[in-house]
Amino acid sequence: MSLFGASSGFGAGGTSVFGNATTDSHNPMKDVEVTSPPDDSISCLAFSPPAMPGNFLIGGSWANDVRCWEVQDNGQTVPKAQQMHTGPVLDVCWSDDGSKVFTASCDKTAKMWDLNSNQAMQIAQHEAPIRTVHWIKAPNYSCVMTGSWDKTLKFWDTRSPSPMMSLQLPERCYCADVVYPMAVVASAERGLIVYQLENQPSEFRRIDSPLKHQHRCVAIFKDKQNKPTGFALGSIEGRVAIHYINPPNPAKDNFTFKCHRSNGTNTATPQDIYAVNAISFHPVHGTLATVGSDGRFSFWDKDARTKLKTSEQLDQPITACCFNNNGNIFAYSSSYDWSKGHEYYNPQKKNYIFLRNAAEELKPRNKKW
């Protein structure tokens, strides 16, 4: 029986794959642990695209490495390969055919990792750490988009050492997402820019941020026709904004919701508020997952404006998450994100990547057909 098939009850029973782990706060949801996780905080995760048979997971870390695991149907994970940068890896992405992985690092370079030959070569250069990397596959061009703390967004043909295009950002790039023909970049000082990618990339619109605090993560969502139609933006203040690009009724259709908060709901007790570290949309249902510095993941239905599930609290922040291409697997990483400063850093604590069956829990409750 396939562990990640739709019919699997994995994660539902009381028996964990690893024996009885009831008191185990590092994995309270009893999810599958990925073998040989990185030795320092995990910054990014990405599953292989639909063009590739099977499921392969890429993870980048502050130990300067990027690793590849094969996730088998029975839930076993097999470490396949790894590559190094000379600084922490901040972002990873796949080419659409699954043959290459792109990595962005604090060493101010981005690399292209050919998985068949296991060779990595530099394909991009900035004057400061590169925070984001995305593959763009257009009908008339393909390129890699890098966003950096040097306040530029650059587009690279992987065969040339200089960029095809360089666009100035108002501030340092903090997060970005691409779903052709749309890109969105969120920067320091709450900058927010949407780009259109047809024919060649160009600025489409600057948006006043719907959030009052520092931008932390962004993810584009699609409409029923599978076209990108808006984005979810998360901040360090435990809040997510759902923003449509051209909504029929902006005042009604765009909204924000609180998440990753604990304790006081009334004014007498102060509320603990945590950063939203990552947002990922389910590829089939269009529902979304958020993960936070509070050590929880939550699943949401943005159309019904309801929460579908919140996890138990892990003993560390959750730093990254992603779904595999058919939406059956939800991967999330547990590591210290330095949100409470150096005094809360415990070098004895290990880093983990967990896999959860996401086939059922992310279905909208009452589908409107």
Coordinates of C-alpha atoms in Angstrom, one line a residue:
M1 CA 0.0 0.0 0.0
S2 CA 1.4 3.4 -0.9
L3 CA 2.1 5.5 2.0
F4 CA 1.4 8.7 0.2
G5 CA -1.6 7.4 -1.9
A6 CA -4.9 9.0 -1.4
S7 CA -6.3 6.0 0.4
S8 CA -3.5 5.8 2.9
G9 CA -4.3 6.3 6.6
F10 CA -0.8 7.2 7.5
G11 CA -0.5 9.7 10.2
A12 CA -4.0 8.9 11.4
G13 CA -3.3 5.9 13.6
G14 CA -1.7 6.0 17.0
T15 CA 1.3 4.0 16.0
S16 CA 4.2 6.0 14.6
V17 CA 6.5 4.6 12.0
F18 CA 9.2 5.1 14.6
G19 CA 7.5 3.3 17.5
N20 CA 5.5 5.1 20.1
A21 CA 6.7 8.7 20.1
T22 CA 3.9 10.2 22.2
T23 CA 6.2 12.3 24.4
D24 CA 8.4 13.3 21.5
S25 CA 8.0 17.1 21.1
H26 CA 10.4 17.3 18.1
N27 CA 7.8 15.3 16.1
P28 CA 4.4 15.7 17.8
M29 CA 2.5 15.0 14.6
K30 CA 4.3 11.6 14.2
D31 CA 5.2 12.4 10.6
V32 CA 7.9 10.6 8.6
E33 CA 11.4 11.9 9.2
V34 CA 13.7 12.5 6.2
T35 CA 17.0 10.6 6.7
S36 CA 20.3 12.5 6.9
P37 CA 18.9 16.1 7.3
P38 CA 21.3 19.1 7.1
D39 CA 23.5 20.0 10.0
D40 CA 22.4 23.6 10.3
S41 CA 19.1 25.4 10.0
I42 CA 17.1 24.5 6.9
S43 CA 16.2 27.5 4.8
C44 CA 14.3 26.1 1.8
L45 CA 12.6 23.0 0.4
A46 CA 11.4 22.2 -3.1
F47 CA 9.8 19.0 -4.6
S48 CA 10.5 17.8 -8.2
P49 CA 8.2 19.0 -11.0
P50 CA 5.4 16.8 -12.6
A51 CA 7.6 16.1 -15.6
M52 CA 9.8 14.0 -13.5
P53 CA 8.7 10.5 -12.5
G54 CA 8.8 9.8 -8.7
N55 CA 9.3 12.4 -6.0
F56 CA 12.6 14.0 -5.2
L57 CA 13.0 16.6 -2.5
I58 CA 15.7 19.4 -2.4
G59 CA 16.7 21.1 0.8
G60 CA 19.1 24.0 1.3
S61 CA 20.6 25.0 4.6
W62 CA 22.8 27.4 6.6
A63 CA 25.5 24.7 6.5
N64 CA 26.2 25.9 2.9
D65 CA 24.8 22.7 1.4
V66 CA 22.0 21.6 -0.8
R67 CA 20.8 18.0 -0.6
C68 CA 18.6 15.8 -2.7
W69 CA 16.5 12.9 -1.4
E70 CA 14.3 10.4 -3.2
V71 CA 11.0 10.0 -1.5
Q72 CA 9.7 6.5 -2.2
D73 CA 6.0 5.5 -2.2
N74 CA 6.4 3.6 1.1
G75 CA 7.6 6.8 2.8
Q76 CA 11.3 5.9 2.9
T77 CA 13.7 8.7 2.0
V78 CA 17.0 7.9 0.2
P79 CA 19.8 10.6 0.2
K80 CA 20.9 10.9 -3.4
A81 CA 23.5 13.7 -3.7
Q82 CA 24.6 17.0 -2.3
Q83 CA 26.4 20.2 -3.5
M84 CA 28.1 23.0 -1.6
H85 CA 28.2 26.8 -1.8
T86 CA 30.7 28.9 0.2
G87 CA 27.9 30.5 2.2
P88 CA 24.4 29.6 3.5
V89 CA 21.9 28.5 0.8
L90 CA 18.8 30.7 1.0
D91 CA 16.6 29.4 -1.8
V92 CA 16.3 26.5 -4.3
C93 CA 14.1 25.7 -7.3
W94 CA 13.8 23.1 -10.1
S95 CA 13.8 23.5 -13.9
D96 CA 10.5 22.5 -15.4
D97 CA 11.9 19.2 -16.8
G98 CA 13.4 18.2 -13.5
S99 CA 16.9 17.8 -14.9
K100 CA 18.4 20.8 -13.0
V101 CA 18.2 22.5 -9.6
F102 CA 19.1 26.1 -9.1
T103 CA 20.5 27.3 -5.8
A104 CA 20.9 30.8 -4.3
S105 CA 23.4 31.6 -1.6
C106 CA 24.9 34.2 0.7
D107 CA 28.1 33.7 -1.2
K108 CA 26.5 36.1 -3.8
T109 CA 26.2 33.4 -6.5
A110 CA 23.5 31.2 -7.9
K111 CA 24.4 27.8 -9.2
M112 CA 22.9 25.3 -11.7
W113 CA 23.1 21.7 -10.5
D114 CA 22.8 19.1 -13.2
L115 CA 21.4 16.1 -11.4
N116 CA 22.3 13.6 -14.1
S117 CA 26.0 14.5 -14.1
N118 CA 26.0 15.7 -10.5
Q119 CA 27.9 18.8 -11.6
A120 CA 27.2 22.4 -10.3
M121 CA 28.3 25.5 -12.1
Q122 CA 27.8 29.2 -11.3
I123 CA 25.2 30.9 -13.4
A124 CA 24.6 34.2 -11.6
Q125 CA 26.4 36.8 -9.6
H126 CA 25.2 39.7 -7.4
E127 CA 26.9 42.2 -5.2
A128 CA 25.2 40.9 -2.0
P129 CA 23.6 37.6 -0.9
I130 CA 21.0 36.2 -3.3
R131 CA 17.7 35.6 -1.4
T132 CA 15.5 34.1 -4.1
V133 CA 15.9 32.0 -7.3
H134 CA 13.2 31.0 -9.7
W135 CA 13.1 29.2 -13.1
I136 CA 11.0 30.9 -15.7
K137 CA 9.8 28.9 -18.7
A138 CA 8.1 31.1 -21.3
P139 CA 7.1 30.1 -24.9
N140 CA 9.9 32.3 -26.3
Y141 CA 12.6 32.2 -23.6
S142 CA 13.8 30.4 -20.5
C143 CA 15.8 32.0 -17.7
V144 CA 16.6 32.0 -14.1
M145 CA 15.4 35.0 -12.0
T146 CA 17.5 36.0 -8.9
G147 CA 16.5 38.5 -6.3
S148 CA 19.2 39.9 -4.1
W149 CA 20.0 42.1 -1.1
D150 CA 21.9 44.3 -3.5
K151 CA 18.4 45.7 -4.5
T152 CA 18.3 44.2 -8.0
L153 CA 16.3 41.5 -9.7
K154 CA 18.3 39.8 -12.5
F155 CA 17.3 37.4 -15.3
W156 CA 19.9 34.9 -16.5
D157 CA 20.3 32.8 -19.6
T158 CA 22.2 29.9 -18.0
R159 CA 24.7 29.9 -20.9
S160 CA 25.9 33.5 -20.4
P161 CA 27.9 35.0 -17.6
S162 CA 26.1 38.4 -17.8
P163 CA 22.3 38.8 -17.1
M164 CA 19.8 39.2 -19.9
M165 CA 18.1 41.9 -17.9
S166 CA 18.6 43.6 -14.5
L167 CA 15.8 45.5 -12.8
Q168 CA 16.2 47.9 -9.9
L169 CA 14.2 47.1 -6.8
P170 CA 13.2 49.8 -4.3
E171 CA 14.9 47.8 -1.5
R172 CA 16.5 44.5 -0.7
C173 CA 14.6 41.4 -2.0
Y174 CA 13.1 39.4 0.9
C175 CA 10.9 36.9 -0.9
A176 CA 9.5 36.2 -4.4
D177 CA 7.4 33.8 -6.3
V178 CA 6.9 32.9 -10.0
V179 CA 3.9 31.3 -11.8
Y180 CA 4.2 32.1 -15.4
P181 CA 3.2 34.7 -16.7
M182 CA 3.4 36.4 -13.3
A183 CA 6.1 37.1 -10.8
V184 CA 5.8 38.9 -7.4
V185 CA 8.7 40.3 -5.4
A186 CA 8.4 41.6 -1.8
S187 CA 11.2 43.7 -0.4
A188 CA 12.5 45.5 2.7
E189 CA 10.5 48.5 3.8
R190 CA 7.3 46.7 2.7
G191 CA 7.9 47.0 -1.0
L192 CA 5.7 44.9 -3.3
I193 CA 6.0 44.6 -7.0
V194 CA 4.2 42.4 -9.6
Y195 CA 5.9 41.6 -12.9
Q196 CA 4.5 40.2 -16.1
L197 CA 6.8 37.8 -17.9
E198 CA 5.3 37.5 -21.4
N199 CA 7.7 38.2 -24.2
Q200 CA 10.2 39.6 -21.7
P201 CA 9.9 40.5 -18.0
S202 CA 8.6 43.9 -17.1
E203 CA 7.2 45.7 -14.1
F204 CA 3.4 45.4 -14.1
R205 CA 2.3 47.1 -10.9
R206 CA 3.6 48.4 -7.5
I207 CA 1.2 47.6 -4.7
D208 CA 0.8 49.4 -1.4
S209 CA 1.5 46.6 1.1
P210 CA -1.7 45.2 2.8
L211 CA 0.5 44.4 5.8
K212 CA 2.0 46.8 8.4
H213 CA 5.1 44.7 9.2
Q214 CA 8.2 43.2 7.5
H215 CA 7.4 40.9 4.6
R216 CA 8.6 37.4 5.1
C217 CA 7.2 35.1 2.5
V218 CA 5.0 35.2 -0.6
A219 CA 3.2 32.6 -2.8
I220 CA 1.1 33.1 -6.0
F221 CA -2.2 31.3 -6.3
K222 CA -4.2 30.4 -9.4
D223 CA -7.9 30.7 -10.4
K224 CA -10.1 27.9 -11.6
Q225 CA -8.6 28.2 -15.1
N226 CA -5.2 27.5 -13.6
K227 CA -4.0 31.1 -14.3
P228 CA -2.1 33.1 -11.7
T229 CA -4.6 35.5 -10.2
G230 CA -3.2 36.8 -6.9
F231 CA -0.8 36.0 -4.0
A232 CA -0.6 35.4 -0.3
L233 CA 1.9 37.5 1.6
G234 CA 3.1 36.6 5.1
S235 CA 4.7 39.0 7.6
I236 CA 6.8 38.7 10.8
E237 CA 3.7 39.8 12.7
G238 CA 1.7 36.5 12.5
R239 CA -0.5 37.7 9.6
V240 CA -1.2 36.7 6.0
A241 CA -2.7 38.9 3.3
I242 CA -4.7 37.4 0.4
H243 CA -4.4 39.8 -2.5
Y244 CA -6.0 39.5 -5.9
I245 CA -4.4 41.3 -8.9
N246 CA -7.7 42.4 -10.5
P247 CA -10.5 41.6 -8.2
P248 CA -14.2 42.5 -9.0
N249 CA -14.5 44.0 -5.6
P250 CA -11.1 44.9 -4.1
A251 CA -12.5 46.0 -0.7
K252 CA -14.3 42.7 -0.2
D253 CA -12.1 40.2 -2.1
N254 CA -8.7 41.2 -0.6
F255 CA -8.3 40.4 3.1
T256 CA -5.8 39.6 5.9
F257 CA -6.0 37.0 8.6
K258 CA -4.0 36.4 11.8
C259 CA -2.1 33.2 12.3
H260 CA 0.9 31.8 14.3
R261 CA -0.1 33.4 17.5
S262 CA -0.7 32.0 21.0
N263 CA -2.0 32.8 24.4
G264 CA -4.0 35.9 25.1
T265 CA -7.0 36.5 23.0
N266 CA -8.3 39.3 25.3
T267 CA -6.5 42.5 26.1
A268 CA -5.6 41.5 29.6
T269 CA -2.9 39.0 28.6
P270 CA -0.4 39.9 25.9
Q271 CA -0.4 37.7 22.9
D272 CA 2.7 35.9 21.6
I273 CA 3.0 36.8 17.9
Y274 CA 5.4 34.8 15.6
A275 CA 6.7 35.2 12.1
V276 CA 5.0 33.4 9.2
N277 CA 8.1 31.7 7.7
A278 CA 6.6 30.1 4.5
I279 CA 3.4 29.8 2.6
S280 CA 2.6 27.0 0.1
F281 CA -0.5 26.4 -2.0
H282 CA -1.9 22.9 -2.6
P283 CA -1.5 22.1 -6.3
V284 CA -4.9 20.4 -6.6
H285 CA -7.2 22.0 -4.1
G286 CA -5.9 25.6 -4.0
T287 CA -5.9 25.5 -0.2
L288 CA -2.8 26.7 1.5
A289 CA -0.3 25.8 4.3
T290 CA 1.5 28.3 6.5
V291 CA 4.4 27.5 8.8
G292 CA 5.7 29.7 11.6
S293 CA 8.3 30.5 14.2
D294 CA 5.7 29.2 16.8
G295 CA 6.6 25.7 15.6
R296 CA 3.2 25.0 14.0
F297 CA 1.9 24.4 10.6
S298 CA -1.7 25.4 9.6
F299 CA -3.9 24.5 6.6
W300 CA -6.4 27.1 5.3
D301 CA -9.2 27.5 2.8
K302 CA -8.9 31.1 1.5
D303 CA -12.1 30.9 -0.5
A304 CA -14.2 29.8 2.5
R305 CA -12.0 31.9 4.8
T306 CA -11.6 29.0 7.2
K307 CA -8.8 27.2 9.0
L308 CA -8.8 23.5 8.1
K309 CA -6.2 22.3 10.6
T310 CA -3.4 23.4 13.0
S311 CA -0.6 21.1 14.1
E312 CA 0.6 20.4 17.5
Q313 CA 3.5 22.6 18.5
L314 CA 7.0 21.4 17.6
D315 CA 9.9 22.2 20.0
Q316 CA 11.5 24.4 17.3
P317 CA 10.3 26.9 14.6
I318 CA 9.1 25.6 11.3
T319 CA 11.3 27.3 8.7
A320 CA 10.1 26.0 5.3
C321 CA 7.4 23.9 3.6
C322 CA 6.3 22.6 0.2
F323 CA 3.9 20.2 -1.5
N324 CA 4.9 17.6 -4.0
N325 CA 3.5 18.0 -7.5
N326 CA 0.3 16.0 -7.0
G327 CA -0.4 17.4 -3.5
N328 CA -0.2 14.1 -1.7
I329 CA 2.9 15.0 0.4
F330 CA 3.5 18.0 2.6
A331 CA 7.1 18.5 3.6
Y332 CA 8.1 20.9 6.4
S333 CA 11.4 21.6 8.2
S334 CA 12.1 22.2 11.8
S335 CA 15.1 24.3 12.8
Y336 CA 16.0 27.3 14.8
D337 CA 15.3 30.5 12.8
W338 CA 17.0 32.9 15.2
S339 CA 13.7 34.7 15.7
K340 CA 14.5 34.9 19.5
G341 CA 18.2 35.8 19.1
H342 CA 21.4 33.9 19.9
E343 CA 20.5 33.1 23.5
Y344 CA 17.8 30.7 22.3
Y345 CA 20.2 28.9 20.0
N346 CA 20.9 25.3 21.1
P347 CA 23.7 23.7 19.0
Q348 CA 22.6 20.3 20.5
K349 CA 19.2 20.5 18.8
K350 CA 19.0 18.7 15.5
N351 CA 17.3 19.9 12.4
Y352 CA 14.5 17.8 10.9
I353 CA 12.5 17.5 7.7
F354 CA 9.1 15.8 8.0
L355 CA 6.7 14.4 5.4
R356 CA 3.0 14.2 6.0
N357 CA 0.2 12.8 3.9
A358 CA -1.7 15.8 2.6
A359 CA -4.2 14.1 0.4
E360 CA -7.2 14.5 2.7
E361 CA -6.5 17.3 5.2
L362 CA -6.2 20.0 2.5
K363 CA -9.5 19.3 0.8
P364 CA -12.0 22.2 1.1
R365 CA -14.8 21.3 3.5
N366 CA -17.7 21.9 1.3
K367 CA -16.8 22.2 -2.3
K368 CA -18.9 24.7 -4.2
W369 CA -19.6 23.1 -7.6

